[in-house]
Structure formats: C-alpha cells, structure tokens
Amino acid sequence: RNADLQIRLVKAGEMNSRLVEMNFAAAGLAHETRNPLNLIRGFAQMITMHAPEVPKLKEHAAAILEEADRVTVQLNQFIEYSKPRQVHLAPVELARLVADIARTLVPDIEDKQVQVEFATTALTVDADEQLFRQALFNLLLNAVQAVEPGGKIQIHWETTTADAAVLEVRDDGPGVPEADRASIFKPYVTKRPK
C-alpha cells in the first residue's frame, strides 16, 4: 500500500511540474501576444486619424481598436492570474503618466469629441508604473466608451495626508447600475452589448 501511495505521489508531482511548466509557457505566450496586438492597435489608430473621409474604413478601424482592446484586457487578466507579478515601487509623476495615457487614446477621444480635463498639479507618488499605467488606461478607456459623444471626463488628484493621495477618474456617462456593481470587477464581466 505504501508503494502504491508513493507511486501516486510521484505521478502527482510530475503532473504538477508539467502544469507549472504549461502555465509558465501560456503566460509567456500571452505576454508576447500583447506586443503585436499593440502594433495592430497603433495602425488602426493611424487609419482612423488619416482616413476620416472614408467612413467604411474608419468603421472597420474602430472595430479593430475595440477588439484589440478587448483581447488585451483578456490577455492581461490571464497573465495576472497565471503569473502574479511582483510589485516594484518607484516614483511616478502623475501629470506625465496621465498625459501619456491620454495621448494613446487620442483617436478614441477625438472620434467621440470627448472633453478630457486633468489636473496639472505636480504630484509624484510611489507606484509600480506598469501596473498603475494599465489600471489608469483601463479606467480612461472605460470612461471614453461610457460617455455619449461630446461627453466629459475629468482626471483629478490631490494629496490627502503627508503620505497619501487620491486619484479619481470621473465621467458624465450613465454609471454602473446598483445591481451590477458587485460583479464588475470579476474577470470577463462586461455590460457592453458587444
């Protein structure tokens, strides 16, 4: 009986090692897929900016942007789930970071004629810039998608104590219905029709 248990333990250990290797490989593949996806998104943005007189082309480019964003979110969630990152804190200048993110969304913002206002107060915080950038990008993209054409988005920050600050992304969209608020942070949950 002990021999049988030892064999099972060895097999379970081998299976676990294989699953860890597969998980690592899948996370690597997902990570490497983001780079060409960002390139595709960039070209689609260029098309929307340089072909406003061809509505069908602009419509197709907008669909590419939407799908690229959707897949990017899924890849990011998969990477986070399969290989949690270590947080690396460093000083991050908020005005620069927010301006960079807003620049990447210029085609989306211009397409809907959204007004984006953000604080210009100098504030540096300790954060993992890559994770912070991704979170702010997602919030701003969600805001752009939620507002009506001509809508307004405000990005505001302020210090609250000597060692704390608050950053808010506000928009004049419809908001999340009370009944849906508990589920919106679960992976793959969306209230958008597509």
XYZ file of N, CA, C and O in Angstrom:
776
model
N 0.830 -1.205 0.000
C 0.000 0.000 0.000
C 0.870 1.263 0.000
O 0.560 2.215 -0.699
N 1.952 1.295 0.803
C 2.868 2.438 0.810
C 3.502 2.647 -0.551
O 3.675 3.790 -0.996
N 3.862 1.560 -1.211
C 4.467 1.653 -2.540
C 3.482 2.287 -3.518
O 3.858 3.130 -4.349
N 2.205 1.877 -3.415
C 1.166 2.428 -4.288
C 1.004 3.930 -4.045
O 0.900 4.720 -4.983
N 1.006 4.364 -2.771
C 0.888 5.779 -2.435
C 2.093 6.576 -2.937
O 1.950 7.688 -3.436
N 3.284 5.961 -2.815
C 4.487 6.647 -3.292
C 4.440 6.835 -4.802
O 4.819 7.889 -5.322
N 3.961 5.826 -5.503
C 3.838 5.938 -6.967
C 2.865 7.054 -7.319
O 3.117 7.873 -8.207
N 1.739 7.091 -6.599
C 0.752 8.146 -6.849
C 1.325 9.531 -6.560
O 1.072 10.491 -7.295
N 2.083 9.643 -5.475
C 2.702 10.925 -5.143
C 3.695 11.362 -6.211
O 3.748 12.541 -6.586
N 4.497 10.428 -6.699
C 5.461 10.746 -7.754
C 4.724 11.213 -9.006
O 5.089 12.226 -9.621
N 3.658 10.479 -9.382
C 2.885 10.853 -10.573
C 2.228 12.226 -10.385
O 2.197 13.040 -11.301
N 1.694 12.468 -9.191
C 1.076 13.766 -8.913
C 2.118 14.877 -8.977
O 1.853 15.959 -9.508
N 3.312 14.641 -8.459
C 4.393 15.620 -8.520
C 4.795 15.915 -9.952
O 5.022 17.076 -10.320
N 4.878 14.847 -10.783
C 5.220 15.035 -12.195
C 4.136 15.841 -12.908
O 4.430 16.739 -13.698
N 2.883 15.506 -12.611
C 1.754 16.214 -13.226
C 1.771 17.683 -12.801
O 1.575 18.575 -13.623
N 2.045 17.937 -11.526
C 2.098 19.304 -11.028
C 3.228 20.079 -11.708
O 3.039 21.229 -12.107
N 4.393 19.454 -11.851
C 5.523 20.110 -12.525
C 5.159 20.450 -13.964
O 5.472 21.535 -14.458
N 4.489 19.523 -14.626
C 4.087 19.759 -16.017
C 3.079 20.910 -16.109
O 3.171 21.742 -17.004
N 2.137 20.934 -15.173
C 1.149 22.022 -15.165
C 1.823 23.372 -14.927
O 1.455 24.373 -15.551
N 2.809 23.402 -14.024
C 3.545 24.642 -13.768
C 4.266 25.095 -15.034
O 4.237 26.272 -15.395
N 4.908 24.140 -15.739
C 5.616 24.475 -16.984
C 4.644 24.996 -18.039
O 4.923 25.976 -18.732
N 3.486 24.317 -18.177
C 2.485 24.744 -19.164
C 1.937 26.126 -18.819
O 1.728 26.965 -19.697
N 1.717 26.352 -17.535
C 1.215 27.644 -17.074
C 2.218 28.749 -17.411
O 1.851 29.812 -17.904
N 3.491 28.479 -17.156
C 4.552 29.439 -17.447
C 4.624 29.716 -18.952
O 4.736 30.864 -19.382
N 4.537 28.651 -19.764
C 4.590 28.809 -21.218
C 3.384 29.598 -21.728
O 3.519 30.480 -22.583
N 2.201 29.309 -21.195
C 0.990 30.019 -21.611
C 1.074 31.493 -21.241
O 0.691 32.371 -22.023
N 1.591 31.782 -20.047
C 1.739 33.176 -19.625
C 2.730 33.898 -20.540
O 2.515 35.054 -20.913
N 3.825 33.222 -20.904
C 4.804 33.805 -21.821
C 4.198 34.082 -23.188
O 4.424 35.142 -23.773
N 3.408 33.141 -23.687
C 2.748 33.316 -24.978
C 1.776 34.498 -24.930
O 1.748 35.330 -25.831
N 1.001 34.570 -23.862
C 0.055 35.682 -23.704
C 0.810 37.012 -23.661
O 0.399 37.993 -24.288
N 1.924 37.040 -22.928
C 2.718 38.267 -22.823
C 3.259 38.677 -24.195
O 3.197 39.849 -24.578
N 3.790 37.712 -24.943
C 4.358 38.017 -26.260
C 3.288 38.404 -27.265
O 3.568 39.112 -28.229
N 2.052 37.968 -27.067
C 0.951 38.314 -27.971
C 0.571 39.780 -27.832
O 0.071 40.392 -28.777
N 0.813 40.358 -26.672
C 0.451 41.768 -26.460
C 1.235 42.696 -27.374
O 0.703 43.720 -27.817
N 2.501 42.384 -27.671
C 3.317 43.288 -28.491
C 2.753 43.464 -29.902
O 2.525 44.597 -30.336
N 2.484 42.370 -30.652
C 1.885 42.590 -31.978
C 0.484 43.179 -31.892
O 0.057 43.933 -32.765
N -0.223 42.881 -30.820
C -1.566 43.436 -30.642
C -1.490 44.958 -30.475
O -2.325 45.694 -31.031
N -0.491 45.437 -29.740
C -0.302 46.884 -29.598
C 0.042 47.530 -30.938
O -0.394 48.642 -31.238
N 0.822 46.821 -31.754
C 1.170 47.318 -33.080
C -0.086 47.407 -33.951
O -0.313 48.419 -34.634
N -0.922 46.376 -33.909
C -2.177 46.373 -34.661
C -3.053 47.543 -34.223
O -3.627 48.252 -35.041
N -3.136 47.751 -32.904
C -3.947 48.852 -32.371
C -3.409 50.197 -32.868
O -4.172 51.083 -33.257
N -2.082 50.345 -32.858
C -1.474 51.592 -33.321
C -1.782 51.884 -34.783
O -2.111 53.016 -35.151
N -1.699 50.838 -35.636
C -2.021 51.033 -37.058
C -3.496 51.372 -37.245
O -3.849 52.210 -38.076
N -4.363 50.728 -36.470
C -5.793 51.031 -36.560
C -6.059 52.480 -36.136
O -6.892 53.169 -36.742
N -5.347 52.963 -35.114
C -5.490 54.359 -34.699
C -5.054 55.308 -35.815
O -5.701 56.315 -36.074
N -3.948 54.962 -36.492
C -3.465 55.801 -37.593
C -4.504 55.858 -38.710
O -4.719 56.911 -39.310
N -5.148 54.717 -38.991
C -6.175 54.688 -40.039
C -7.331 55.611 -39.670
O -7.803 56.383 -40.502
N -7.774 55.555 -38.405
C -8.908 56.411 -38.010
C -8.545 57.886 -38.095
O -9.396 58.710 -38.422
N -7.280 58.211 -37.839
C -6.854 59.611 -37.871
C -6.642 60.107 -39.302
O -6.914 61.267 -39.608
N -6.175 59.231 -40.208
C -5.789 59.671 -41.544
C -6.819 59.352 -42.618
O -6.600 59.657 -43.780
N -7.924 58.719 -42.242
C -8.929 58.394 -43.255
C -10.328 58.788 -42.807
O -11.260 58.010 -42.916
N -10.490 60.029 -42.295
C -11.823 60.429 -41.833
C -12.834 60.557 -42.972
O -14.029 60.487 -42.758
N -12.330 60.746 -44.223
C -13.236 60.929 -45.354
C -13.751 59.597 -45.911
O -14.561 59.580 -46.826
N -13.272 58.467 -45.367
C -13.742 57.153 -45.823
C -14.460 56.480 -44.646
O -13.835 55.756 -43.859
N -15.755 56.718 -44.499
C -16.480 56.232 -43.314
C -16.373 54.724 -43.087
O -16.241 54.273 -41.965
N -16.429 53.942 -44.162
C -16.384 52.486 -44.002
C -15.029 52.049 -43.449
O -14.950 51.189 -42.573
N -13.969 52.647 -43.953
C -12.625 52.330 -43.486
C -12.472 52.712 -42.016
O -11.918 51.959 -41.205
N -13.004 53.880 -41.661
C -12.950 54.336 -40.272
C -13.741 53.390 -39.368
O -13.321 53.088 -38.247
N -14.872 52.914 -39.862
C -15.702 51.975 -39.086
C -14.953 50.662 -38.842
O -14.956 50.126 -37.735
N -14.284 50.161 -39.892
C -13.510 48.915 -39.738
C -12.342 49.117 -38.764
O -12.062 48.244 -37.940
N -11.670 50.256 -38.861
C -10.550 50.538 -37.957
C -11.042 50.636 -36.517
O -10.385 50.159 -35.588
N -12.223 51.230 -36.317
C -12.794 51.331 -34.971
C -13.102 49.938 -34.416
O -12.892 49.670 -33.225
N -13.571 49.040 -35.276
C -13.843 47.663 -34.846
C -12.548 46.952 -34.459
O -12.507 46.203 -33.473
N -11.474 47.207 -35.212
C -10.174 46.614 -34.882
C -9.704 47.124 -33.519
O -9.235 46.351 -32.679
N -9.840 48.434 -33.282
C -9.452 49.016 -31.988
C -10.232 48.377 -30.846
O -9.657 48.003 -29.819
N -11.529 48.226 -31.036
C -12.371 47.666 -29.979
C -11.974 46.225 -29.670
O -11.844 45.838 -28.508
N -11.760 45.431 -30.715
C -11.384 44.035 -30.498
C -9.983 43.915 -29.912
O -9.730 43.079 -29.044
N -9.062 44.761 -30.363
C -7.705 44.734 -29.816
C -7.729 45.066 -28.331
O -7.041 44.417 -27.529
N -8.541 46.049 -27.947
C -8.660 46.402 -26.525
C -9.267 45.263 -25.727
O -8.833 44.965 -24.615
N -10.279 44.622 -26.288
C -10.939 43.513 -25.592
C -9.961 42.360 -25.367
O -9.842 41.832 -24.267
N -9.217 41.998 -26.410
C -8.258 40.902 -26.291
C -7.126 41.270 -25.341
O -6.671 40.446 -24.554
N -6.682 42.536 -25.382
C -5.622 42.989 -24.476
C -6.053 42.852 -23.027
O -5.278 42.385 -22.177
N -7.283 43.240 -22.727
C -7.797 43.105 -21.358
C -7.795 41.633 -20.942
O -7.360 41.281 -19.847
N -8.249 40.755 -21.834
C -8.274 39.324 -21.511
C -6.871 38.764 -21.310
O -6.634 37.977 -20.392
N -5.940 39.175 -22.166
C -4.554 38.723 -22.016
C -3.971 39.203 -20.694
O -3.300 38.444 -19.982
N -4.220 40.457 -20.353
C -3.708 41.000 -19.090
C -4.273 40.246 -17.894
O -3.555 39.935 -16.945
N -5.563 39.945 -17.941
C -6.184 39.197 -16.847
C -5.587 37.797 -16.751
O -5.324 37.299 -15.664
N -5.362 37.164 -17.901
C -4.778 35.822 -17.905
C -3.360 35.859 -17.333
O -2.993 35.011 -16.518
N -2.584 36.839 -17.759
C -1.204 36.954 -17.266
C -1.197 37.176 -15.758
O -0.424 36.551 -15.036
N -2.078 38.055 -15.285
C -2.146 38.308 -13.844
C -2.537 37.044 -13.087
O -2.014 36.768 -12.012
N -3.471 36.288 -13.638
C -3.949 35.078 -12.975
C -2.879 33.989 -12.979
O -2.649 33.316 -11.984
N -2.209 33.835 -14.124
C -1.277 32.717 -14.258
C 0.093 32.986 -13.654
O 0.794 32.072 -13.268
N 0.468 34.240 -13.581
C 1.805 34.561 -13.085
C 1.770 35.899 -12.364
O 2.079 36.937 -12.952
N 1.342 35.892 -11.111
C 1.256 37.164 -10.392
C 2.598 37.890 -10.384
O 3.634 37.277 -10.174
N 2.551 39.182 -10.657
C 3.769 39.999 -10.702
C 4.180 40.461 -9.325
O 3.349 40.679 -8.460
N 5.461 40.651 -9.190
C 5.981 41.329 -8.009
C 5.817 42.828 -8.251
O 6.071 43.324 -9.345
N 5.375 43.533 -7.251
C 5.209 44.977 -7.375
C 6.558 45.654 -7.148
O 7.263 45.340 -6.193
N 6.921 46.565 -8.067
C 8.177 47.306 -7.958
C 7.836 48.788 -7.832
O 7.521 49.451 -8.820
N 7.883 49.297 -6.613
C 7.541 50.691 -6.370
C 8.685 51.620 -6.772
O 9.848 51.319 -6.524
N 8.296 52.732 -7.392
C 9.257 53.770 -7.783
C 8.472 55.072 -7.911
O 7.250 55.051 -8.073
N 9.147 56.212 -7.869
C 8.434 57.487 -8.026
C 7.799 57.598 -9.416
O 8.450 57.325 -10.424
N 6.523 57.991 -9.448
C 5.790 58.172 -10.705
C 5.157 59.558 -10.684
O 4.427 59.899 -9.761
N 5.448 60.341 -11.712
C 4.904 61.689 -11.830
C 3.532 61.598 -12.497
O 3.422 61.203 -13.664
N 2.472 61.941 -11.766
C 1.101 61.743 -12.246
C 0.783 62.519 -13.520
O 0.179 61.961 -14.439
N 1.156 63.788 -13.594
C 0.813 64.591 -14.775
C 1.405 63.970 -16.041
O 0.731 63.885 -17.073
N 2.652 63.524 -15.966
C 3.297 62.894 -17.131
C 2.607 61.600 -17.503
O 2.301 61.341 -18.668
N 2.320 60.750 -16.506
C 1.700 59.452 -16.761
C 0.320 59.619 -17.395
O 0.003 58.978 -18.401
N -0.498 60.502 -16.830
C -1.851 60.706 -17.353
C -1.796 61.289 -18.765
O -2.564 60.880 -19.645
N -0.888 62.227 -19.014
C -0.751 62.809 -20.357
C -0.348 61.736 -21.366
O -0.875 61.698 -22.490
N 0.569 60.839 -20.983
C 0.985 59.742 -21.870
C -0.194 58.846 -22.216
O -0.392 58.460 -23.375
N -0.973 58.481 -21.207
C -2.116 57.592 -21.428
C -3.158 58.275 -22.309
O -3.695 57.662 -23.243
N -3.441 59.543 -22.020
C -4.418 60.282 -22.831
C -3.969 60.351 -24.287
O -4.789 60.234 -25.214
N -2.657 60.497 -24.522
C -2.135 60.547 -25.890
C -2.408 59.243 -26.634
O -2.724 59.254 -27.824
N -2.305 58.113 -25.953
C -2.541 56.836 -26.637
C -4.009 56.663 -27.029
O -4.313 55.880 -27.923
N -4.896 57.403 -26.360
C -6.325 57.275 -26.647
C -6.876 58.441 -27.478
O -8.091 58.573 -27.620
N -5.986 59.269 -28.045
C -6.429 60.429 -28.818
C -7.429 60.057 -29.916
O -8.469 60.717 -30.042
N -7.202 59.013 -30.723
C -8.199 58.701 -31.763
C -9.579 58.392 -31.184
O -10.594 58.847 -31.717
N -9.623 57.640 -30.072
C -10.903 57.316 -29.444
C -11.570 58.586 -28.912
O -12.777 58.774 -29.056
N -10.766 59.442 -28.278
C -11.266 60.681 -27.686
C -11.776 61.631 -28.768
O -12.870 62.185 -28.666
N -10.998 61.784 -29.841
C -11.399 62.685 -30.924
C -12.608 62.154 -31.674
O -13.473 62.919 -32.095
N -12.675 60.840 -31.841
C -13.784 60.235 -32.573
C -15.125 60.554 -31.905
O -16.114 60.816 -32.582
N -15.153 60.547 -30.571
C -16.388 60.845 -29.845
C -16.467 62.306 -29.401
O -17.416 62.694 -28.743
N -15.454 63.090 -29.764
C -15.383 64.501 -29.382
C -15.567 64.679 -27.873
O -16.314 65.526 -27.403
N -14.848 63.834 -27.127
C -14.911 63.857 -25.667
C -13.954 64.921 -25.137
O -12.842 65.067 -25.634
N -14.399 65.658 -24.139
C -13.528 66.622 -23.465
C -12.838 65.912 -22.310
O -13.506 65.329 -21.454
N -11.517 65.921 -22.316
C -10.760 65.303 -21.223
C -9.989 66.396 -20.502
O -9.196 67.106 -21.106
N -10.268 66.534 -19.228
C -9.562 67.521 -18.402
C -8.807 66.773 -17.318
O -9.354 65.851 -16.709
N -7.556 67.138 -17.109
C -6.854 66.536 -15.981
C -6.044 67.564 -15.231
O -5.645 68.590 -15.774
N -5.878 67.256 -13.969
C -5.140 68.164 -13.087
C -3.723 68.343 -13.610
O -3.160 67.453 -14.230
N -3.176 69.503 -13.366
C -1.786 69.754 -13.771
C -0.905 69.956 -12.546
O 0.285 70.227 -12.678
N -1.512 69.786 -11.371
C -0.755 69.922 -10.130
C 0.367 68.895 -10.102
O 0.147 67.713 -10.374
N 1.559 69.337 -9.770
C 2.688 68.413 -9.680
C 2.486 67.486 -8.479
O 2.258 67.952 -7.368
N 2.506 66.203 -8.745
C 2.388 65.217 -7.673
C 3.111 63.951 -8.102
O 2.851 63.408 -9.180
N 4.025 63.508 -7.283
C 4.751 62.273 -7.532
C 4.369 61.280 -6.453
O 4.350 61.623 -5.265
N 4.031 60.050 -6.880
C 3.637 59.006 -5.934
C 4.529 57.788 -6.128
O 5.126 57.604 -7.190
N 4.619 56.962 -5.107
C 5.327 55.689 -5.238
C 4.343 54.657 -5.753
O 3.293 54.428 -5.132
N 4.658 54.063 -6.905
C 3.764 53.077 -7.512
C 4.565 52.195 -8.450
O 5.682 52.524 -8.839
N 3.975 51.061 -8.818
C 4.517 50.233 -9.882
C 3.986 50.856 -11.170
O 2.795 50.752 -11.469
N 4.855 51.539 -11.910
C 4.382 52.333 -13.053
C 3.642 51.500 -14.088
O 2.619 51.924 -14.619
N 4.121 50.306 -14.378
C 3.472 49.482 -15.397
C 2.050 49.090 -14.968
O 1.104 49.210 -15.744
N 1.903 48.646 -13.711
C 0.576 48.268 -13.223
C -0.329 49.490 -13.105
O -1.518 49.428 -13.442
N 0.216 50.588 -12.626
C -0.549 51.823 -12.475
C -1.015 52.322 -13.842
O -2.170 52.726 -14.019
N -0.107 52.298 -14.817
C -0.433 52.722 -16.189
C -1.576 51.876 -16.749
O -2.518 52.395 -17.344
N -1.496 50.561 -16.548
C -2.537 49.672 -17.067
C -3.885 49.965 -16.419
O -4.916 50.028 -17.097
N -3.885 50.168 -15.112
C -5.135 50.465 -14.402
C -5.734 51.790 -14.894
O -6.938 51.868 -15.179
N -4.903 52.825 -15.019
C -5.402 54.121 -15.482
C -5.856 54.061 -16.939
O -6.868 54.669 -17.308
N -5.116 53.324 -17.767
C -5.514 53.161 -19.171
C -6.902 52.528 -19.233
O -7.782 52.989 -19.966
N -7.112 51.453 -18.454
C -8.407 50.778 -18.455
C -9.521 51.704 -17.978
O -10.612 51.727 -18.560
N -9.261 52.466 -16.910
C -10.275 53.394 -16.403
C -10.621 54.466 -17.430
O -11.795 54.776 -17.655
N -9.598 55.032 -18.064
C -9.838 56.094 -19.042
C -10.539 55.543 -20.281
O -11.476 56.161 -20.799
N -10.117 54.375 -20.746
C -10.771 53.760 -21.905
C -12.235 53.454 -21.590
O -13.124 53.724 -22.399
N -12.491 52.919 -20.399
C -13.883 52.655 -19.997
C -14.694 53.945 -19.984
O -15.853 53.969 -20.409
N -14.094 55.019 -19.475
C -14.800 56.304 -19.420
C -15.112 56.802 -20.825
O -16.236 57.253 -21.093
N -14.139 56.710 -21.739
C -14.357 57.157 -23.120
C -15.487 56.345 -23.751
O -16.354 56.889 -24.450
N -15.503 55.051 -23.492
C -16.537 54.194 -24.077
C -17.901 54.425 -23.434
O -18.928 54.225 -24.066
N -17.927 54.870 -22.170
C -19.194 55.019 -21.443
C -19.910 56.327 -21.750
O -21.141 56.369 -21.740
N -19.155 57.397 -22.029
C -19.808 58.696 -22.225
C -20.448 58.777 -23.610
O -20.067 58.068 -24.533
N -21.421 59.668 -23.707
C -22.043 59.954 -25.002
C -21.092 60.815 -25.815
O -20.187 61.448 -25.251
N -21.261 60.886 -27.146
C -20.440 61.812 -27.942
C -20.529 63.224 -27.366
O -21.607 63.696 -26.996
N -19.386 63.874 -27.253
C -19.325 65.206 -26.662
C -19.289 65.187 -25.141
O -19.349 66.233 -24.509
N -19.151 63.993 -24.557
C -19.134 63.849 -23.108
C -17.888 64.441 -22.475
O -17.001 64.957 -23.155
N -17.842 64.339 -21.158
C -16.746 64.965 -20.419
C -16.122 63.964 -19.449
O -16.829 63.219 -18.774
N -14.791 63.967 -19.398
C -14.035 63.116 -18.471
C -13.076 64.014 -17.699
O -12.420 64.872 -18.290
N -13.011 63.807 -16.397
C -12.078 64.559 -15.560
C -11.188 63.581 -14.805
O -11.675 62.590 -14.257
N -9.888 63.871 -14.797
C -8.940 63.082 -14.018
C -8.367 64.045 -12.983
O -7.749 65.053 -13.331
N -8.636 63.735 -11.740
C -8.306 64.654 -10.648
C -7.465 63.919 -9.615
O -7.702 62.749 -9.345
N -6.476 64.611 -9.057
C -5.705 64.033 -7.961
C -5.383 65.098 -6.944
O -5.339 66.277 -7.254
N -5.190 64.635 -5.724
C -4.807 65.559 -4.643
C -4.190 64.757 -3.509
O -4.474 63.571 -3.347
N -3.348 65.413 -2.749
C -2.794 64.773 -1.560
C -3.828 64.877 -0.446
O -4.536 65.879 -0.337
N -3.936 63.820 0.344
C -4.895 63.828 1.446
C -4.193 63.926 2.794
O -4.722 64.509 3.727
N -3.003 63.333 2.872
C -2.160 63.457 4.066
C -0.723 63.540 3.572
O -0.479 63.491 2.364
N 0.205 63.599 4.488
C 1.619 63.707 4.098
C 2.086 62.500 3.283
O 2.990 62.615 2.455
N 1.470 61.337 3.502
C 1.924 60.135 2.782
C 0.793 59.436 2.023
O 0.855 58.233 1.771
N -0.249 60.182 1.636
C -1.360 59.579 0.891
C -1.928 60.566 -0.126
O -1.881 61.776 0.071
N -2.443 60.007 -1.216
C -3.072 60.818 -2.258
C -4.275 60.055 -2.811
O -4.378 58.844 -2.647
N -5.147 60.799 -3.467
C -6.336 60.215 -4.095
C -6.328 60.618 -5.560
O -6.057 61.776 -5.889
N -6.604 59.660 -6.446
C -6.751 59.934 -7.870
C -8.126 59.441 -8.279
O -8.515 58.326 -7.940
N -8.872 60.283 -8.997
C -10.215 59.916 -9.441
C -10.343 60.127 -10.937
O -9.834 61.112 -11.478
N -11.037 59.194 -11.601
C -11.413 59.349 -12.997
C -12.931 59.478 -12.990
O -13.633 58.560 -12.591
N -13.415 60.654 -13.389
C -14.856 60.936 -13.366
C -15.338 61.116 -14.805
O -14.638 61.701 -15.628
N -16.544 60.640 -15.088
C -17.131 60.910 -16.402
C -18.619 61.186 -16.240
O -19.198 60.901 -15.190
N -19.221 61.762 -17.273
C -20.645 62.071 -17.198
C -21.486 61.030 -17.938
O -22.567 61.321 -18.436
N -20.963 59.788 -17.981
C -21.727 58.681 -18.560
C -22.826 58.240 -17.617
O -23.022 58.824 -16.542
N -23.553 57.178 -17.975
C -24.711 56.750 -17.189
C -24.363 56.087 -15.861
O -25.227 55.939 -15.002
N -23.119 55.672 -15.670
C -22.741 54.994 -14.431
C -23.114 53.515 -14.468
O -23.769 53.046 -15.390
N -22.675 52.792 -13.459
C -22.951 51.360 -13.373
C -24.192 51.173 -12.504
O -24.232 51.669 -11.376
N -25.217 50.460 -13.006
C -26.413 50.233 -12.196
C -26.059 49.540 -10.874
O -25.154 48.709 -10.824
N -26.776 49.891 -9.835
C -26.534 49.350 -8.494
C -26.454 47.827 -8.502
O -25.587 47.239 -7.874
N -27.331 47.176 -9.258
C -27.399 45.706 -9.267
C -26.150 45.065 -9.870
O -25.837 43.917 -9.568
N -25.423 45.803 -10.709
C -24.255 45.244 -11.397
C -22.935 45.538 -10.691
O -21.897 45.001 -11.070
N -22.940 46.400 -9.684
C -21.688 46.866 -9.083
C -20.880 45.770 -8.412
O -19.658 45.822 -8.400
N -21.522 44.755 -7.877
C -20.796 43.681 -7.187
C -20.014 42.811 -8.163
O -19.018 42.192 -7.790
N -20.438 42.765 -9.423
C -19.813 41.828 -10.357
C -18.849 42.470 -11.349
O -18.160 41.758 -12.081
N -18.740 43.800 -11.378
C -17.958 44.428 -12.453
C -16.455 44.198 -12.360
O -15.753 44.399 -13.344
N -15.950 43.776 -11.210
C -14.509 43.545 -11.095
C -14.126 42.085 -11.310
O -12.970 41.714 -11.178
N -15.097 41.252 -11.654
C -14.797 39.855 -11.950
C -14.247 39.757 -13.367
O -14.651 40.532 -14.250
N -13.339 38.816 -13.602
C -12.776 38.674 -14.948
C -13.865 38.398 -15.997
O -14.813 37.670 -15.736
N -13.715 39.015 -17.156
C -14.560 38.823 -18.344
C -15.981 39.350 -18.178
O -16.835 39.079 -19.019
N -16.283 40.078 -17.125
C -17.624 40.653 -16.955
C -17.651 41.998 -17.668
O -16.783 42.830 -17.464
N -18.649 42.191 -18.513
C -18.835 43.467 -19.185
C -20.325 43.711 -19.325
O -21.103 42.767 -19.436
N -20.708 44.956 -19.333
C -22.104 45.305 -19.546
C -22.282 45.940 -20.916
O -23.359 46.410 -21.253
N -21.213 45.934 -21.709
C -21.312 46.481 -23.062
C -21.997 45.459 -23.966
O -21.764 44.257 -23.835
N -22.851 45.917 -24.890
C -23.620 44.983 -25.730
C -22.761 44.002 -26.510
O -23.136 42.856 -26.700
N -21.561 44.436 -26.960
C -20.718 43.536 -27.755
C -19.739 42.782 -26.883
O -18.847 42.146 -27.374
